[in-house]
Coordinates of C-alpha atoms in Angstrom, one line a residue:
M1 CA 113.2 149.6 196.7
K2 CA 109.7 150.9 195.9
I3 CA 111.1 153.1 193.1
F4 CA 113.0 150.1 191.7
K5 CA 109.8 148.0 191.8
N6 CA 107.7 150.7 190.2
N7 CA 110.3 151.2 187.4
I8 CA 110.2 147.5 186.6
L9 CA 106.5 147.5 186.4
F10 CA 106.6 150.6 184.2
L11 CA 109.0 149.0 181.8
L12 CA 107.0 145.8 181.5
N13 CA 103.8 147.7 180.8
F14 CA 105.5 150.2 178.5
Y15 CA 107.2 147.4 176.5
V16 CA 103.8 145.8 175.7
I17 CA 102.3 149.1 174.6
F18 CA 105.4 150.1 172.7
Q19 CA 105.3 146.9 170.7
I20 CA 101.6 147.0 169.7
G21 CA 101.3 150.7 168.9
L22 CA 97.7 151.7 168.6
S23 CA 96.5 148.1 169.2
Y24 CA 95.2 147.2 172.6
Y25 CA 96.6 144.6 175.0
N26 CA 93.9 142.5 176.7
P27 CA 95.1 140.2 179.5
A28 CA 91.8 138.3 179.4
A29 CA 92.8 136.8 176.0
K30 CA 92.3 133.1 176.3
Q31 CA 90.9 132.4 179.8
Q32 CA 87.7 130.3 179.9
V33 CA 85.5 132.0 182.5
V34 CA 82.0 131.7 180.9
D35 CA 79.9 128.6 181.1
S36 CA 79.1 127.2 177.6
T37 CA 75.7 126.1 176.2
F38 CA 75.8 123.7 173.2
Y39 CA 72.7 122.4 171.4
E40 CA 72.4 119.5 168.9
L41 CA 69.9 118.3 166.4
S42 CA 70.9 114.8 165.5
Q43 CA 68.4 114.5 162.7
Y44 CA 70.2 117.3 160.8
R45 CA 73.7 116.8 162.2
L46 CA 73.6 120.4 163.3
S47 CA 74.9 121.9 166.5
T48 CA 75.6 125.3 167.9
C49 CA 77.0 127.1 170.9
I50 CA 74.9 130.1 171.9
I51 CA 76.3 133.5 173.0
A52 CA 74.0 135.9 174.8
K53 CA 72.8 138.8 172.7
N54 CA 73.9 137.1 169.5
F55 CA 70.5 136.0 168.1
S56 CA 70.6 133.5 171.0
S57 CA 66.9 133.5 171.9
M58 CA 65.9 133.1 168.2
I59 CA 68.4 130.4 167.4
T60 CA 67.3 128.5 170.5
S61 CA 63.7 128.9 169.3
I62 CA 64.6 127.6 165.8
F63 CA 66.4 124.6 167.3
C64 CA 63.3 123.8 169.5
Y65 CA 61.0 124.2 166.5
L66 CA 63.0 121.7 164.5
F67 CA 63.5 119.4 167.5
V68 CA 59.9 119.1 168.7
E69 CA 57.8 120.8 166.0
K70 CA 54.3 119.8 167.3
K71 CA 54.9 120.7 170.9
F72 CA 56.5 124.0 169.8
K73 CA 53.5 125.0 167.6
S74 CA 51.1 124.1 170.4
K75 CA 52.9 126.5 172.7
Y76 CA 54.0 129.3 170.4
K77 CA 52.6 130.9 167.3
H78 CA 55.8 132.5 166.2
L79 CA 59.5 131.9 166.7
A80 CA 59.7 135.3 168.4
D81 CA 57.2 134.2 171.1
F82 CA 59.8 131.8 172.6
D83 CA 60.4 132.6 176.3
W84 CA 62.9 129.9 177.5
R85 CA 60.2 128.2 179.6
F86 CA 60.3 125.1 177.5
P87 CA 62.2 122.4 179.4
E88 CA 60.8 119.5 177.2
C89 CA 63.0 120.9 174.4
I90 CA 66.0 122.7 175.9
S91 CA 66.9 120.1 178.5
K92 CA 67.0 117.4 175.9
M93 CA 69.2 119.1 173.4
K94 CA 71.5 121.1 175.7
Y95 CA 75.1 120.2 176.7
K96 CA 77.6 122.1 178.9
S97 CA 80.5 121.3 176.6
L98 CA 81.3 120.1 173.2
E99 CA 83.1 117.1 174.7
S100 CA 80.0 115.9 176.5
L101 CA 78.0 116.3 173.3
I102 CA 80.5 114.3 171.2
M103 CA 80.7 111.6 173.9
K104 CA 76.9 111.3 173.9
L105 CA 76.9 110.9 170.1
N106 CA 79.6 108.2 170.4
Y107 CA 82.3 110.0 168.3
I108 CA 85.9 109.3 169.1
N109 CA 87.0 113.0 169.0
V110 CA 86.1 116.4 167.7
N111 CA 87.8 115.8 164.3
E112 CA 85.5 112.8 163.7
F113 CA 82.5 114.8 164.8
Y114 CA 83.5 117.6 162.5
K115 CA 83.5 115.4 159.4
D116 CA 79.8 114.8 159.7
W117 CA 78.4 117.7 161.7
I118 CA 78.1 121.5 161.4
L119 CA 79.2 123.4 164.5
L120 CA 77.5 126.8 164.2
L121 CA 78.7 130.0 166.0
I122 CA 76.9 133.3 165.7
V123 CA 79.0 136.3 166.5
R124 CA 78.2 140.0 166.6
N125 CA 79.9 143.4 166.4
P126 CA 81.2 143.9 170.0
I127 CA 79.9 147.5 170.5
E128 CA 76.5 146.5 169.1
R129 CA 76.4 143.5 171.3
F130 CA 77.4 145.5 174.4
L131 CA 74.7 148.1 173.8
S132 CA 72.1 145.5 173.2
G133 CA 73.0 143.9 176.5
Y134 CA 73.2 147.1 178.4
V135 CA 69.9 148.5 177.1
D136 CA 68.1 145.2 177.7
K137 CA 69.5 144.6 181.2
C138 CA 70.2 148.0 182.6
T139 CA 67.8 150.6 181.2
L140 CA 64.4 149.0 181.7
Q141 CA 62.2 150.8 184.3
K142 CA 62.3 147.9 186.7
R143 CA 66.1 147.9 186.6
I144 CA 67.0 151.6 186.7
K145 CA 65.8 152.5 190.2
K146 CA 67.9 150.2 192.3
P147 CA 71.4 148.7 192.2
S148 CA 71.7 145.2 190.8
K149 CA 74.3 142.6 190.3
M150 CA 73.5 142.4 186.5
C151 CA 74.4 146.1 186.2
L152 CA 77.4 145.9 188.5
Y153 CA 75.5 148.1 191.0
C154 CA 75.6 151.1 188.6
V155 CA 72.2 152.7 188.6
S156 CA 71.5 154.2 185.1
N157 CA 75.2 155.1 184.6
I158 CA 76.8 153.6 181.6
K159 CA 80.2 155.2 182.4
C160 CA 80.2 153.5 185.9
F161 CA 79.3 150.2 184.2
I162 CA 82.0 150.4 181.6
N163 CA 84.7 151.4 184.1
R164 CA 83.7 148.5 186.4
L165 CA 83.6 146.0 183.6
H166 CA 87.0 147.2 182.4
K167 CA 88.5 146.6 185.9
I168 CA 87.0 143.1 186.0
M169 CA 88.5 142.2 182.7
Y170 CA 91.9 143.4 183.9
S171 CA 91.6 141.5 187.2
S172 CA 92.7 137.9 188.1
I173 CA 90.9 134.9 186.7
K174 CA 89.4 134.3 190.2
V175 CA 87.7 137.7 190.1
K176 CA 86.3 137.1 186.6
K177 CA 85.0 133.7 187.6
A178 CA 83.4 135.2 190.7
T179 CA 81.6 137.9 188.7
Y180 CA 77.8 137.4 188.5
R181 CA 76.9 134.8 185.9
G182 CA 74.6 137.1 184.0
V183 CA 77.3 139.7 183.5
R184 CA 79.7 137.0 182.3
K185 CA 77.2 135.7 179.7
H186 CA 76.0 139.0 178.4
F187 CA 79.0 141.3 178.6
F188 CA 82.2 139.2 178.6
P189 CA 83.9 138.9 175.2
Q190 CA 82.7 136.4 172.8
T191 CA 86.2 134.9 172.5
L192 CA 86.0 133.9 176.2
Q193 CA 82.9 131.8 175.5
C194 CA 82.1 128.4 173.8
N195 CA 85.8 127.4 174.4
Y196 CA 86.4 129.4 171.3
Y197 CA 90.2 129.2 171.1
K198 CA 90.2 125.4 171.4
Y199 CA 87.6 125.0 168.6
K200 CA 88.0 128.1 166.5
N201 CA 88.9 126.2 163.3
K202 CA 85.8 123.9 163.8
F203 CA 83.2 126.6 164.0
E204 CA 81.0 127.7 161.1
I205 CA 80.8 131.4 161.9
L206 CA 77.9 133.6 161.0
K207 CA 78.0 137.4 161.6
F208 CA 74.8 138.8 163.1
E209 CA 74.7 142.6 162.5
N210 CA 71.8 145.0 162.3
K211 CA 73.2 146.6 159.1
Y212 CA 73.5 143.3 157.3
L213 CA 70.5 141.3 158.5
N214 CA 69.5 140.1 155.0
S215 CA 73.0 138.7 154.5
F216 CA 72.8 136.9 157.8
Y217 CA 69.3 135.5 157.1
F218 CA 70.5 134.3 153.7
K219 CA 73.6 132.5 155.1
L220 CA 71.5 130.9 157.9
R221 CA 69.1 129.6 155.2
N222 CA 72.1 128.1 153.3
V223 CA 73.2 126.3 156.5
L224 CA 69.8 124.8 157.0
E225 CA 69.6 123.8 153.4
N226 CA 73.0 122.1 153.5
Q227 CA 71.9 120.1 156.5
N228 CA 68.8 118.8 154.6
V229 CA 66.2 120.7 156.6
S230 CA 62.9 120.5 154.6
K231 CA 61.9 123.5 152.5
I232 CA 58.6 123.8 154.4
H233 CA 60.6 124.3 157.7
I234 CA 63.2 126.6 156.1
N235 CA 60.5 128.8 154.5
F236 CA 58.6 129.1 157.8
I237 CA 61.8 130.0 159.7
D238 CA 63.0 132.5 157.0
E239 CA 59.7 134.3 156.8
D240 CA 59.1 134.3 160.6
I241 CA 62.5 135.7 161.6
R242 CA 62.2 138.5 159.0
S243 CA 58.7 139.6 160.1
H244 CA 58.7 139.1 163.9
K245 CA 61.2 140.3 166.5
I246 CA 61.9 138.9 170.0
N247 CA 60.2 141.3 172.5
H248 CA 63.5 142.3 174.1
A249 CA 65.2 143.3 170.8
T250 CA 67.0 146.6 171.3
S251 CA 68.3 147.7 167.9
D252 CA 65.4 150.1 167.1
R253 CA 65.0 151.6 170.6
K254 CA 65.7 155.3 170.9
I255 CA 67.8 154.9 174.0
T256 CA 70.2 152.6 172.0
G257 CA 70.9 155.5 169.5
K258 CA 71.4 158.0 172.4
L259 CA 73.9 155.8 174.2
L260 CA 75.8 155.1 171.0
Y261 CA 76.0 158.8 170.4
Y262 CA 77.3 159.3 173.9
L263 CA 80.0 156.6 173.4
Y264 CA 81.2 158.2 170.2
K265 CA 81.6 161.6 172.1
E266 CA 83.2 160.1 175.2
K267 CA 86.3 158.6 173.5
S268 CA 87.9 157.4 176.7
L269 CA 84.8 155.1 177.2
M270 CA 84.9 153.8 173.7
K271 CA 88.6 153.1 174.1
K272 CA 87.8 151.0 177.2
L273 CA 85.2 149.0 175.2
I274 CA 87.8 148.4 172.5
D275 CA 90.2 147.3 175.2
I276 CA 87.6 144.9 176.6
Y277 CA 86.6 143.5 173.3
Y278 CA 89.9 143.8 171.4
N279 CA 90.1 140.0 170.7
D280 CA 86.5 139.9 169.4
F281 CA 87.3 142.7 166.9
K282 CA 90.5 140.9 165.9
E283 CA 89.2 137.3 165.7
F284 CA 86.0 138.0 163.9
N285 CA 87.3 140.8 161.7
F286 CA 84.9 143.5 162.8
P287 CA 86.0 147.1 162.0
Y288 CA 87.1 149.3 164.9
P289 CA 84.8 152.2 165.7
K290 CA 85.9 155.5 164.1
V291 CA 85.6 157.7 167.1
I292 CA 84.5 161.0 165.5
I293 CA 81.1 162.5 165.6
E294 CA 80.8 162.9 161.8
N295 CA 80.8 159.2 161.3
L296 CA 77.7 158.5 163.5
P297 CA 74.8 156.6 161.9
N298 CA 72.1 158.7 160.3
Y299 CA 69.3 157.2 162.4
L300 CA 70.3 159.2 165.4
N301 CA 67.4 161.8 165.3
F302 CA 67.9 163.9 168.4
D303 CA 69.6 167.1 169.3
R304 CA 73.3 166.8 168.8
K305 CA 73.9 170.3 170.0
S306 CA 73.0 169.5 173.6
K307 CA 75.2 171.0 176.3
R308 CA 78.4 169.2 177.0
Y309 CA 77.7 169.2 180.7
G310 CA 74.1 168.0 180.8
T311 CA 72.8 164.5 181.4
I312 CA 71.8 161.7 179.0
N313 CA 69.7 158.9 180.6
G314 CA 70.8 160.1 184.0
I315 CA 74.5 160.1 183.1
N316 CA 76.4 163.1 184.5
L317 CA 78.6 164.2 181.7
R318 CA 80.6 166.5 183.9
D319 CA 82.5 164.0 186.0
M320 CA 85.5 166.1 187.0
N321 CA 85.8 169.4 188.7
I322 CA 88.9 171.0 187.2
S323 CA 89.5 173.6 189.9
S324 CA 89.2 171.0 192.7
I325 CA 91.8 168.8 191.0
F326 CA 94.1 171.7 190.3
K327 CA 94.0 172.8 193.9
D328 CA 95.8 169.6 194.9
L329 CA 98.3 169.6 192.0
N330 CA 100.9 172.1 193.2
N331 CA 101.3 170.2 196.5
L332 CA 101.5 166.8 194.7
N333 CA 104.7 164.9 195.4
C334 CA 105.1 162.8 192.2
E335 CA 107.6 160.4 193.8
K336 CA 105.0 159.2 196.4
E337 CA 102.6 156.4 195.8
E338 CA 99.5 158.4 196.6
S339 CA 100.0 160.5 193.5
T340 CA 98.8 157.5 191.5
R341 CA 95.2 158.1 192.6
L342 CA 95.2 161.7 191.4
L343 CA 97.0 160.8 188.1
N344 CA 94.4 158.1 187.4
K345 CA 91.6 160.6 188.2
I346 CA 93.2 163.0 185.7
D347 CA 93.4 160.2 183.1
S348 CA 89.6 159.5 183.4
M349 CA 88.7 163.1 182.5
N350 CA 87.1 163.7 179.2
D351 CA 89.4 165.3 176.5
E352 CA 88.0 168.8 176.8
D353 CA 88.5 169.0 180.6
F354 CA 92.0 167.4 180.3
N355 CA 93.0 170.0 177.7
K356 CA 91.8 172.8 180.0
L357 CA 93.7 171.4 182.9
T358 CA 97.0 171.1 181.1
E359 CA 96.7 174.7 180.0
I360 CA 96.5 176.0 183.5
I361 CA 99.2 173.8 185.1
E362 CA 102.1 176.0 186.2
L363 CA 104.9 176.0 183.6
D364 CA 107.6 175.6 186.3
N365 CA 106.1 172.5 187.7
L366 CA 108.0 170.3 185.2
K367 CA 107.9 167.2 187.4
L368 CA 104.2 167.3 187.5
K369 CA 103.8 167.8 183.8
E370 CA 106.2 165.0 183.1
S371 CA 104.4 162.6 185.5
I372 CA 101.0 163.4 183.9
Y373 CA 102.4 163.0 180.4
L374 CA 104.2 159.7 181.2
N375 CA 101.1 158.3 182.9
R376 CA 99.0 159.2 179.9
L377 CA 101.5 158.0 177.4
L378 CA 101.7 154.6 179.3
Y379 CA 98.0 153.9 179.3
Y380 CA 96.6 156.1 176.5
P381 CA 99.1 156.4 173.6
D382 CA 96.2 156.8 171.2
K383 CA 94.9 159.9 173.0
I384 CA 98.2 161.6 172.8
F385 CA 98.4 160.8 169.1
Q386 CA 94.9 162.1 168.5
N387 CA 95.6 165.2 170.5
K388 CA 98.6 165.9 168.3
L389 CA 96.3 165.7 165.3
N390 CA 93.6 167.8 166.8
R391 CA 96.0 170.6 167.9
Q392 CA 97.2 171.1 164.3
G393 CA 93.6 172.1 163.3
K394 CA 93.7 170.5 159.8
I395 CA 92.9 167.2 158.1
F396 CA 96.0 165.0 157.6
T397 CA 96.6 162.4 154.9
E398 CA 97.3 158.8 156.0
K399 CA 101.1 159.4 155.3
Q400 CA 101.1 162.5 157.4
Q401 CA 99.4 160.6 160.3
L402 CA 101.9 157.8 160.0
F403 CA 104.7 160.4 160.2
L404 CA 103.3 162.0 163.3
Y405 CA 102.7 158.6 164.9
K406 CA 106.3 157.6 164.1
Q407 CA 107.4 160.8 165.9
L408 CA 105.4 159.7 168.9
L409 CA 107.0 156.2 168.9
E410 CA 110.4 157.8 168.7
Q411 CA 109.5 160.0 171.7
Q412 CA 108.4 156.8 173.5
E413 CA 111.7 155.2 172.7
I414 CA 113.6 158.1 174.2
I415 CA 111.6 157.8 177.4
L416 CA 112.1 154.0 177.4
K417 CA 115.9 154.5 177.0
R418 CA 115.9 157.0 179.8
E419 CA 114.0 154.6 182.1
N420 CA 116.4 151.8 181.1
E421 CA 119.3 154.0 182.1
L422 CA 117.7 154.8 185.4
L423 CA 117.0 151.1 186.0
Y424 CA 120.5 150.2 185.1
E425 CA 121.9 152.7 187.6
Q426 CA 119.6 151.3 190.3
L427 CA 120.7 147.8 189.5
K428 CA 124.3 148.8 189.7
S429 CA 123.6 150.4 193.1
I430 CA 121.9 147.2 194.3
E431 CA 124.8 145.1 193.1
K432 CA 127.3 147.4 195.0
I433 CA 125.2 147.0 198.1
K434 CA 125.1 143.2 197.7
S435 CA 128.8 143.1 197.1
F436 CA 129.4 145.3 200.2
Q437 CA 127.2 143.0 202.3
N438 CA 129.0 139.9 201.0
N439 CA 132.4 141.5 201.9
V440 CA 131.1 142.4 205.4
E441 CA 129.9 138.8 205.9
K442 CA 133.3 137.4 204.7
L443 CA 135.1 139.8 207.0
N444 CA 132.9 138.7 209.9
K445 CA 133.6 135.0 209.2
T446 CA 137.3 135.6 208.9
S447 CA 137.3 137.5 212.3
T448 CA 135.3 134.7 213.9
N449 CA 137.6 131.9 212.6
S450 CA 140.7 133.8 213.8
Y451 CA 139.4 133.6 217.3

């Protein structure tokens, strides 16, 4: 029965991956698990929902400046000086939902509200946003020496953090809601915030990206102009945001570049981030990372020839001991449930170690090789595809890559058919057993009635 159950689970999971190819299935797609924060400026019919690490401190500062200009200027010299300790502003323009905001303004519904108001949403490249949050919250001196809820109790270990965040995102909604509030606000996908899917067609979306700041500033200026904000205010805002940064800005910190470089090298981690933020990439049309070293940004000015198995920011880059894993392999019974732990351990290896391991597996241990391959094919189809390309040792055209990927899909289809056949045989066996049990029961009833 356990084998039967496992096969059903295999087929369900396999079917999803088979249908979407190199895309990524994210079960957290439309669940609302992050508290929303909406602001409104009635004078300008301007509202926004803030998402942490998406220009959130600065847009709050801008709204406060426009809301209570005199009090703001008496407290802060620049917009970047804003520190959230400003209750006379925030508490008066803050709402927990768009519904409560609309109700307070006496609108019948969101459609009526939308006719008169702008609902602004600032979004950001998911990888850039993740790194900004991680550098700000988990690499400062006061945070790196002891475990904390904000960093999921991973001390200066980005791999640990990504793995734990990935598990949370693939857990039940209860687990997500129970996750520390700071983690949800700073690291959960943007599409899970601001009731995005309900109001996606109502938002005026601005993209905040380090590479295109001038474009972002220009579009923000246009929004303010369209809402009849005075030129004096607009000029002050425009000049100030260009010349002064919030003190916890992370884009130009050296550690940000190092961690980005590490993520581009450790493809399995980058894949997990794409898993987590798949819907953000899709909804906001951000390009997926090209996970090859040659495409790294030019500003990474540090030694790229460092040893593979050293440390970066306290991260141990050699996470697996090949020989210790291999020692257990020949005794592994792949039919048993405990083999899953070892197979998952193998899957979390970096590509170089995995290739070494597969080379030394005994050729006659076909069941083991098949189990490892199936497990990897189920959860990492992109890795198998990439390995096929890498093994050829040459650059492929797009058509050649599509041909190779088509071969992989055909191979998946063969495996799926085989699993279907096995499942069909098991179902037939179960039906026979049920039929036999029914006949026995009928026979027993007949015998009882005859007495």
